[in-house]
Amino acid sequence: MLFSRRRVLAAFVAQGIMAGMARRAHAASRTVRIGYQKYGTLVLLKNRGFLEDALRPLGVSVEWALFPAGPPLLQALVAGALDFGQTGDLPPVFVQAASPDALVYVGHEAPTGTSEAIIVPSSSPIHSVADLKGKRVAVTRGADAHWLLVASLRKYGLSLNDISVSYLLPAAARPAFETGQVDAWAIWDPYLSGANADTRVIATGDDVNGGTQFYLARRGFFEESPDLVRAILAAIAQCDDWATNHRDDVIALLAHSTGLPAEVVARSVAKLHYGLLPMTPEVIAGQQRIADSFHAAGLLATSPEVAVAVPRIP
C-alpha cells in the first residue's frame, strides 16, 4: 500500500507534529548534523535538497555524515556527533539498552520485510533455517539482519549457540560468503539485491515481522530543537512523496550512491513503499518484542522499555 504525502502529513497533524512550523529557530545560525547511509530515504533527501530548502529561511545549515551501517551511525549519535539519523529495527534497541536516555524515535517508514534475508548459495545443501545448525553464518552485529537471524533461528527451536556466527560488516561479509568462508549470510538491501545471482533465500524479514526503518533523534536535540525535528520530518515526507512518483530518478540516485548497477538497485527499489509514518502502539510493541528476545537470548544485559524513547513531539 502506498502512502500519499497528504495522508502522511494528516497523520502527523493529528499528532501535533506539524503544528507550529513557523516557530522561529532558537538562534540565527545553527547546524543540523544528520547521519545517513548509501541507501535509504535520507540519501535521497540529501541529494534532492528538500531539507536545505526548508531550513535556509531559518538560518540553519545541514551537515551530512556517511556511515556503512546503522550501529556505527547510532554510536556517533549517542556520542553527540550527530543529531538525527535513520536505521533498521535492532540498532536503536541496542543503544537504548546501553544508554536509555540517549535517543528518541520520531517516525518510521512503511515496513518492507523482503528487503532483508538470509541467503545461501543455490548449490548449498541448506534449504531452510533448520539446516543452519552447525553452519557458519555472517551477519553485522547489532544491525536489523541480526534480529532477522536470531528470530528466524528461534522459530526453528535454535539459537545463536547452534551456529558459528561471523560478525562482519557487509563489505567483509560479501567476499566471505562468495568464497565459501561462511555458509549463509543474513543481510539487507541493497547488498541483498546485489549478492551473487546464484543464491537462494531461506528466510526474510516478513517471516519475523522485521524490515522497518526508523528515524531517530538525539534526545538533547529533540528536547532543545523541536522546531527543527518537525522541519526534518516535513522534509522527509516531501521526499517520500517525490520518491513514490519518481522511481526512475530514485534508481539513478541510489545506483550512483551505492556504486551498484541500476538493474540491481531497481530490484531493491521495487520492494519499497515510501511513506513516513508516526510511531504507534503496535510499532512500539514490535520493538519491545525485539528487545525482550535479545535479552532472553543473553545478548542484552537488560531489556529496555522502548516506549520511554517515544515521546510526543511538541
mmCIF file of C-alpha atoms in Angstrom:
data_model
loop_
_atom_site.group_PDB
_atom_site.id
_atom_site.type_symbol
_atom_site.label_atom_id
_atom_site.label_comp_id
_atom_site.label_asym_id
_atom_site.label_seq_id
_atom_site.Cartn_x
_atom_site.Cartn_y
_atom_site.Cartn_z
ATOM 1 C CA MET A 1 0.000 0.000 0.000
ATOM 2 C CA LEU A 2 1.422 3.395 -0.980
ATOM 3 C CA PHE A 3 1.112 6.309 1.420
ATOM 4 C CA SER A 4 0.473 9.702 -0.186
ATOM 5 C CA ARG A 5 2.034 12.810 1.248
ATOM 6 C CA ARG A 6 -1.427 14.104 2.115
ATOM 7 C CA ARG A 7 -2.167 11.030 4.247
ATOM 8 C CA VAL A 8 1.245 11.155 5.921
ATOM 9 C CA LEU A 9 1.004 14.839 6.758
ATOM 10 C CA ALA A 10 -2.552 14.387 8.009
ATOM 11 C CA ALA A 11 -1.348 11.668 10.366
ATOM 12 C CA PHE A 12 1.335 13.913 11.764
ATOM 13 C CA VAL A 13 -1.038 16.851 12.090
ATOM 14 C CA ALA A 14 -3.226 14.602 14.244
ATOM 15 C CA GLN A 15 -0.207 14.018 16.479
ATOM 16 C CA GLY A 16 0.608 17.701 16.639
ATOM 17 C CA ILE A 17 3.876 17.191 14.766
ATOM 18 C CA MET A 18 3.192 19.709 12.035
ATOM 19 C CA ALA A 19 1.816 22.330 14.401
ATOM 20 C CA GLY A 20 3.906 25.447 14.798
ATOM 21 C CA MET A 21 6.113 25.006 11.735
ATOM 22 C CA ALA A 22 6.548 28.764 11.603
ATOM 23 C CA ARG A 23 8.172 28.869 15.055
ATOM 24 C CA ARG A 24 11.396 30.876 14.929
ATOM 25 C CA ALA A 25 14.656 28.936 15.277
ATOM 26 C CA HIS A 26 16.428 29.306 18.632
ATOM 27 C CA ALA A 27 19.434 31.056 17.107
ATOM 28 C CA ALA A 28 20.265 32.984 13.959
ATOM 29 C CA SER A 29 22.850 30.471 12.776
ATOM 30 C CA ARG A 30 22.700 26.743 13.530
ATOM 31 C CA THR A 31 23.723 23.429 12.013
ATOM 32 C CA VAL A 32 21.767 20.170 11.964
ATOM 33 C CA ARG A 33 24.023 17.098 11.768
ATOM 34 C CA ILE A 34 22.458 14.116 10.012
ATOM 35 C CA GLY A 35 23.857 10.605 9.649
ATOM 36 C CA TYR A 36 22.895 8.656 6.545
ATOM 37 C CA GLN A 37 23.824 5.506 4.664
ATOM 38 C CA LYS A 38 24.391 4.929 0.966
ATOM 39 C CA TYR A 39 20.895 3.502 0.632
ATOM 40 C CA GLY A 40 17.641 4.817 2.081
ATOM 41 C CA THR A 41 15.392 7.841 2.220
ATOM 42 C CA LEU A 42 17.985 10.102 3.806
ATOM 43 C CA VAL A 43 20.427 9.751 0.918
ATOM 44 C CA LEU A 44 17.564 10.823 -1.360
ATOM 45 C CA LEU A 45 16.835 13.728 0.969
ATOM 46 C CA LYS A 46 20.464 14.774 0.837
ATOM 47 C CA ASN A 47 20.578 14.675 -2.949
ATOM 48 C CA ARG A 48 17.259 16.443 -3.527
ATOM 49 C CA GLY A 49 17.933 19.315 -1.122
ATOM 50 C CA PHE A 50 14.427 19.428 0.365
ATOM 51 C CA LEU A 51 15.777 19.874 3.891
ATOM 52 C CA GLU A 52 18.209 22.634 2.977
ATOM 53 C CA ASP A 53 15.359 24.474 1.254
ATOM 54 C CA ALA A 54 13.198 24.173 4.368
ATOM 55 C CA LEU A 55 15.877 25.243 6.847
ATOM 56 C CA ARG A 56 17.525 28.031 4.866
ATOM 57 C CA PRO A 57 14.889 30.644 5.843
ATOM 58 C CA LEU A 58 15.546 29.767 9.496
ATOM 59 C CA GLY A 59 19.280 30.393 9.096
ATOM 60 C CA VAL A 60 20.011 26.713 9.685
ATOM 61 C CA SER A 61 22.530 24.694 7.660
ATOM 62 C CA VAL A 62 22.774 20.912 7.249
ATOM 63 C CA GLU A 63 25.883 18.779 7.776
ATOM 64 C CA TRP A 64 25.747 15.217 6.395
ATOM 65 C CA ALA A 65 27.864 12.272 7.588
ATOM 66 C CA LEU A 66 28.030 8.919 5.750
ATOM 67 C CA PHE A 67 28.071 5.600 7.659
ATOM 68 C CA PRO A 68 28.406 1.975 6.465
ATOM 69 C CA ALA A 69 25.614 0.658 8.726
ATOM 70 C CA GLY A 70 23.164 1.590 11.463
ATOM 71 C CA PRO A 71 25.200 0.598 14.566
ATOM 72 C CA PRO A 72 28.158 2.972 13.957
ATOM 73 C CA LEU A 73 25.705 5.712 12.940
ATOM 74 C CA LEU A 74 23.906 5.464 16.273
ATOM 75 C CA GLN A 75 27.207 5.255 18.143
ATOM 76 C CA ALA A 76 28.036 8.676 16.688
ATOM 77 C CA LEU A 77 24.601 9.975 17.641
ATOM 78 C CA VAL A 78 24.972 8.787 21.238
ATOM 79 C CA ALA A 79 28.439 10.361 21.392
ATOM 80 C CA GLY A 80 26.886 13.715 20.447
ATOM 81 C CA ALA A 81 28.417 13.886 16.966
ATOM 82 C CA LEU A 82 25.019 13.634 15.217
ATOM 83 C CA ASP A 83 21.531 14.993 15.786
ATOM 84 C CA PHE A 84 19.409 12.760 13.557
ATOM 85 C CA GLY A 85 19.617 9.531 11.580
ATOM 86 C CA GLN A 86 17.849 6.508 10.106
ATOM 87 C CA THR A 87 18.467 2.830 10.867
ATOM 88 C CA GLY A 88 16.745 -0.530 10.901
ATOM 89 C CA ASP A 89 14.870 -2.001 13.842
ATOM 90 C CA LEU A 90 17.617 -3.528 16.000
ATOM 91 C CA PRO A 91 20.301 -0.802 16.324
ATOM 92 C CA PRO A 92 18.160 1.547 18.467
ATOM 93 C CA VAL A 93 17.261 -1.335 20.802
ATOM 94 C CA PHE A 94 20.963 -1.972 21.460
ATOM 95 C CA VAL A 95 21.580 1.725 22.040
ATOM 96 C CA GLN A 96 18.636 2.095 24.387
ATOM 97 C CA ALA A 97 19.797 -0.911 26.417
ATOM 98 C CA ALA A 98 23.199 0.707 26.953
ATOM 99 C CA SER A 99 22.142 4.362 27.106
ATOM 100 C CA PRO A 100 18.423 4.593 27.978
ATOM 101 C CA ASP A 101 18.177 8.379 27.591
ATOM 102 C CA ALA A 102 20.368 8.836 24.529
ATOM 103 C CA LEU A 103 17.829 8.792 21.687
ATOM 104 C CA VAL A 104 14.173 9.046 20.754
ATOM 105 C CA TYR A 105 12.099 7.512 17.962
ATOM 106 C CA VAL A 106 10.367 10.182 15.858
ATOM 107 C CA GLY A 107 8.865 8.139 12.994
ATOM 108 C CA HIS A 108 9.347 5.220 10.644
ATOM 109 C CA GLU A 109 8.980 4.126 7.042
ATOM 110 C CA ALA A 110 6.440 1.583 5.812
ATOM 111 C CA PRO A 111 7.871 -1.882 6.641
ATOM 112 C CA THR A 112 9.477 -3.898 3.833
ATOM 113 C CA GLY A 113 10.351 -7.325 5.199
ATOM 114 C CA THR A 114 11.622 -8.655 1.882
ATOM 115 C CA SER A 115 14.413 -6.070 1.953
ATOM 116 C CA GLU A 116 16.351 -8.310 4.348
ATOM 117 C CA ALA A 117 17.002 -12.023 4.067
ATOM 118 C CA ILE A 118 19.172 -14.976 4.999
ATOM 119 C CA ILE A 119 20.724 -16.325 1.811
ATOM 120 C CA VAL A 120 22.786 -19.369 0.850
ATOM 121 C CA PRO A 121 24.439 -20.420 -2.427
ATOM 122 C CA SER A 122 21.991 -22.132 -4.793
ATOM 123 C CA SER A 123 24.124 -25.283 -4.649
ATOM 124 C CA SER A 124 24.070 -25.387 -0.846
ATOM 125 C CA PRO A 125 22.504 -28.355 0.975
ATOM 126 C CA ILE A 126 20.898 -25.773 3.293
ATOM 127 C CA HIS A 127 17.229 -25.447 2.341
ATOM 128 C CA SER A 128 15.704 -23.976 5.496
ATOM 129 C CA VAL A 129 16.730 -22.169 8.651
ATOM 130 C CA ALA A 130 16.646 -25.524 10.471
ATOM 131 C CA ASP A 131 19.551 -26.643 8.268
ATOM 132 C CA LEU A 132 21.759 -23.855 9.644
ATOM 133 C CA LYS A 133 22.561 -25.901 12.746
ATOM 134 C CA GLY A 134 26.320 -26.275 12.950
ATOM 135 C CA LYS A 135 26.856 -23.936 9.976
ATOM 136 C CA ARG A 136 28.799 -20.680 9.622
ATOM 137 C CA VAL A 137 26.664 -17.549 9.207
ATOM 138 C CA ALA A 138 27.796 -13.971 8.540
ATOM 139 C CA VAL A 139 25.835 -11.031 9.956
ATOM 140 C CA THR A 140 26.505 -7.469 11.092
ATOM 141 C CA ARG A 141 26.358 -7.236 14.878
ATOM 142 C CA GLY A 142 23.508 -5.023 16.058
ATOM 143 C CA ALA A 143 22.061 -4.490 12.573
ATOM 144 C CA ASP A 144 18.476 -5.345 11.639
ATOM 145 C CA ALA A 145 19.712 -8.540 9.941
ATOM 146 C CA HIS A 146 20.995 -9.632 13.360
ATOM 147 C CA TRP A 147 17.380 -9.628 14.592
ATOM 148 C CA LEU A 148 16.317 -11.495 11.451
ATOM 149 C CA LEU A 149 18.881 -14.208 12.224
ATOM 150 C CA VAL A 150 18.014 -14.530 15.923
ATOM 151 C CA ALA A 151 14.256 -14.546 15.330
ATOM 152 C CA SER A 152 14.497 -16.999 12.431
ATOM 153 C CA LEU A 153 16.583 -19.430 14.461
ATOM 154 C CA ARG A 154 14.139 -19.202 17.348
ATOM 155 C CA LYS A 155 11.231 -20.138 15.038
ATOM 156 C CA TYR A 156 13.004 -23.437 14.404
ATOM 157 C CA GLY A 157 13.949 -24.093 18.020
ATOM 158 C CA LEU A 158 17.539 -22.946 17.519
ATOM 159 C CA SER A 159 19.705 -20.160 18.902
ATOM 160 C CA LEU A 160 22.999 -18.477 18.051
ATOM 161 C CA ASN A 161 24.675 -21.175 20.149
ATOM 162 C CA ASP A 162 23.658 -23.714 17.488
ATOM 163 C CA ILE A 163 25.593 -21.957 14.707
ATOM 164 C CA SER A 164 29.007 -20.383 14.196
ATOM 165 C CA VAL A 165 28.491 -16.619 13.846
ATOM 166 C CA SER A 166 30.905 -14.336 11.982
ATOM 167 C CA TYR A 167 30.159 -10.710 12.864
ATOM 168 C CA LEU A 168 31.129 -8.785 9.748
ATOM 169 C CA LEU A 169 30.180 -5.514 8.074
ATOM 170 C CA PRO A 170 28.734 -6.004 4.567
ATOM 171 C CA ALA A 171 31.993 -5.100 2.815
ATOM 172 C CA ALA A 172 33.747 -8.000 4.549
ATOM 173 C CA ALA A 173 30.784 -10.375 4.654
ATOM 174 C CA ARG A 174 30.242 -10.426 0.910
ATOM 175 C CA PRO A 175 33.668 -11.862 -0.049
ATOM 176 C CA ALA A 176 33.446 -14.293 2.877
ATOM 177 C CA PHE A 177 30.112 -15.528 1.523
ATOM 178 C CA GLU A 178 31.194 -15.653 -2.107
ATOM 179 C CA THR A 179 34.391 -17.601 -1.326
ATOM 180 C CA GLY A 180 32.652 -20.112 0.924
ATOM 181 C CA GLN A 181 34.222 -18.970 4.188
ATOM 182 C CA VAL A 182 30.678 -18.797 5.564
ATOM 183 C CA ASP A 183 27.701 -20.975 4.627
ATOM 184 C CA ALA A 184 24.989 -18.318 4.860
ATOM 185 C CA TRP A 185 24.635 -14.548 5.051
ATOM 186 C CA ALA A 186 21.973 -12.509 6.876
ATOM 187 C CA ILE A 187 21.877 -9.202 5.004
ATOM 188 C CA TRP A 188 19.735 -6.265 3.907
ATOM 189 C CA ASP A 189 19.238 -4.253 0.738
ATOM 190 C CA PRO A 190 20.891 -3.071 -1.396
ATOM 191 C CA TYR A 191 23.544 -5.674 -0.531
ATOM 192 C CA LEU A 192 20.866 -8.353 -0.702
ATOM 193 C CA SER A 193 19.830 -7.425 -4.232
ATOM 194 C CA GLY A 194 23.473 -7.054 -5.199
ATOM 195 C CA ALA A 195 24.507 -10.501 -3.972
ATOM 196 C CA ASN A 196 25.568 -13.106 -6.487
ATOM 197 C CA ALA A 197 22.524 -14.132 -8.538
ATOM 198 C CA ASP A 198 23.335 -17.776 -7.869
ATOM 199 C CA THR A 199 21.822 -17.668 -4.365
ATOM 200 C CA ARG A 200 18.713 -18.885 -2.578
ATOM 201 C CA VAL A 201 16.652 -17.138 0.126
ATOM 202 C CA ILE A 202 15.758 -19.265 3.165
ATOM 203 C CA ALA A 203 14.150 -16.531 5.314
ATOM 204 C CA THR A 204 13.094 -12.878 5.022
ATOM 205 C CA GLY A 205 12.051 -10.129 7.388
ATOM 206 C CA ASP A 206 8.438 -10.861 6.524
ATOM 207 C CA ASP A 207 8.795 -14.148 8.396
ATOM 208 C CA VAL A 208 9.614 -12.372 11.672
ATOM 209 C CA ASN A 209 7.790 -9.031 11.269
ATOM 210 C CA GLY A 210 11.056 -7.244 10.522
ATOM 211 C CA GLY A 211 12.152 -4.757 7.901
ATOM 212 C CA THR A 212 11.159 -1.419 9.470
ATOM 213 C CA GLN A 213 13.361 1.632 9.094
ATOM 214 C CA PHE A 214 13.203 4.146 11.951
ATOM 215 C CA TYR A 215 14.026 7.830 12.216
ATOM 216 C CA LEU A 216 15.855 8.672 15.432
ATOM 217 C CA ALA A 217 16.996 11.872 17.084
ATOM 218 C CA ARG A 218 19.499 12.551 19.804
ATOM 219 C CA ARG A 219 17.391 13.252 22.891
ATOM 220 C CA GLY A 220 19.138 16.542 23.617
ATOM 221 C CA PHE A 221 18.494 17.734 20.077
ATOM 222 C CA PHE A 222 14.863 16.609 20.263
ATOM 223 C CA GLU A 223 14.268 18.464 23.522
ATOM 224 C CA GLU A 224 16.158 21.619 22.574
ATOM 225 C CA SER A 225 15.040 21.932 18.939
ATOM 226 C CA PRO A 226 11.508 20.601 18.380
ATOM 227 C CA ASP A 227 11.117 23.142 15.593
ATOM 228 C CA LEU A 228 13.953 21.511 13.661
ATOM 229 C CA VAL A 229 12.651 17.993 14.328
ATOM 230 C CA ARG A 230 9.313 18.996 12.804
ATOM 231 C CA ALA A 231 11.069 20.598 9.837
ATOM 232 C CA ILE A 232 13.148 17.455 9.206
ATOM 233 C CA LEU A 233 10.064 15.229 9.323
ATOM 234 C CA ALA A 234 8.183 17.502 6.942
ATOM 235 C CA ALA A 235 11.123 17.396 4.503
ATOM 236 C CA ILE A 236 11.251 13.586 4.756
ATOM 237 C CA ALA A 237 7.516 13.378 3.995
ATOM 238 C CA GLN A 238 8.095 15.620 0.975
ATOM 239 C CA CYS A 239 10.983 13.427 -0.152
ATOM 240 C CA ASP A 240 8.933 10.236 0.263
ATOM 241 C CA ASP A 241 6.172 11.748 -1.853
ATOM 242 C CA TRP A 242 8.727 12.628 -4.533
ATOM 243 C CA ALA A 243 10.275 9.133 -4.374
ATOM 244 C CA THR A 244 6.888 7.445 -4.784
ATOM 245 C CA ASN A 245 6.297 9.324 -8.013
ATOM 246 C CA HIS A 246 9.837 9.323 -9.445
ATOM 247 C CA ARG A 247 11.058 5.728 -9.231
ATOM 248 C CA ASP A 248 13.408 6.024 -12.205
ATOM 249 C CA ASP A 249 15.125 9.020 -10.603
ATOM 250 C CA VAL A 250 15.327 7.151 -7.293
ATOM 251 C CA ILE A 251 17.029 4.209 -9.012
ATOM 252 C CA ALA A 252 19.529 6.513 -10.700
ATOM 253 C CA LEU A 253 20.369 8.339 -7.463
ATOM 254 C CA LEU A 254 20.775 5.149 -5.439
ATOM 255 C CA ALA A 255 22.828 3.463 -8.154
ATOM 256 C CA HIS A 256 25.203 6.428 -8.067
ATOM 257 C CA SER A 257 25.289 6.435 -4.272
ATOM 258 C CA THR A 258 25.937 2.708 -3.846
ATOM 259 C CA GLY A 259 28.001 2.088 -6.981
ATOM 260 C CA LEU A 260 25.702 -0.822 -7.814
ATOM 261 C CA PRO A 261 24.298 -1.467 -11.299
ATOM 262 C CA ALA A 262 20.947 0.205 -11.967
ATOM 263 C CA GLU A 263 19.264 -3.155 -12.531
ATOM 264 C CA VAL A 264 20.340 -4.322 -9.060
ATOM 265 C CA VAL A 265 19.026 -1.155 -7.442
ATOM 266 C CA ALA A 266 15.799 -1.440 -9.444
ATOM 267 C CA ARG A 267 15.137 -4.868 -7.915
ATOM 268 C CA SER A 268 15.638 -3.420 -4.467
ATOM 269 C CA VAL A 269 13.552 -0.283 -5.019
ATOM 270 C CA ALA A 270 10.689 -2.367 -6.423
ATOM 271 C CA LYS A 271 10.155 -3.770 -2.911
ATOM 272 C CA LEU A 272 9.771 -0.371 -1.246
ATOM 273 C CA HIS A 273 6.669 1.582 -0.295
ATOM 274 C CA TYR A 274 7.880 5.046 0.605
ATOM 275 C CA GLY A 275 5.835 6.712 3.308
ATOM 276 C CA LEU A 276 6.725 8.432 6.586
ATOM 277 C CA LEU A 277 4.545 7.126 9.415
ATOM 278 C CA PRO A 278 4.165 8.096 13.086
ATOM 279 C CA MET A 279 5.025 5.791 15.931
ATOM 280 C CA THR A 280 2.031 3.737 17.098
ATOM 281 C CA PRO A 281 1.416 1.321 19.997
ATOM 282 C CA GLU A 282 1.715 -1.595 17.545
ATOM 283 C CA VAL A 283 5.094 -0.434 16.257
ATOM 284 C CA ILE A 284 6.348 0.189 19.775
ATOM 285 C CA ALA A 285 5.197 -3.298 20.799
ATOM 286 C CA GLY A 286 7.130 -4.770 17.870
ATOM 287 C CA GLN A 287 10.307 -3.064 19.023
ATOM 288 C CA GLN A 288 9.666 -4.259 22.562
ATOM 289 C CA ARG A 289 9.437 -7.862 21.312
ATOM 290 C CA ILE A 290 12.861 -7.455 19.731
ATOM 291 C CA ALA A 291 14.313 -6.051 22.956
ATOM 292 C CA ASP A 292 12.785 -8.819 25.056
ATOM 293 C CA SER A 293 14.001 -11.518 22.647
ATOM 294 C CA PHE A 294 17.593 -10.290 22.687
ATOM 295 C CA HIS A 295 17.545 -10.058 26.463
ATOM 296 C CA ALA A 296 16.168 -13.596 26.713
ATOM 297 C CA ALA A 297 18.905 -14.782 24.357
ATOM 298 C CA GLY A 298 21.550 -13.284 26.623
ATOM 299 C CA LEU A 299 22.554 -10.690 24.012
ATOM 300 C CA LEU A 300 21.402 -7.719 26.089
ATOM 301 C CA ALA A 301 22.077 -7.316 29.801
ATOM 302 C CA THR A 302 18.670 -5.700 30.239
ATOM 303 C CA SER A 303 15.513 -5.330 28.169
ATOM 304 C CA PRO A 304 14.953 -1.592 27.677
ATOM 305 C CA GLU A 305 11.476 -0.106 27.838
ATOM 306 C CA VAL A 306 11.067 1.076 24.259
ATOM 307 C CA ALA A 307 8.051 3.275 24.998
ATOM 308 C CA VAL A 308 10.092 5.734 27.072
ATOM 309 C CA ALA A 309 12.035 6.604 23.928
ATOM 310 C CA VAL A 310 8.854 7.542 22.043
ATOM 311 C CA PRO A 311 7.782 10.915 23.478
ATOM 312 C CA ARG A 312 5.175 13.095 21.828
ATOM 313 C CA ILE A 313 6.739 15.671 19.538
ATOM 314 C CA PRO A 314 5.791 19.107 20.952
#
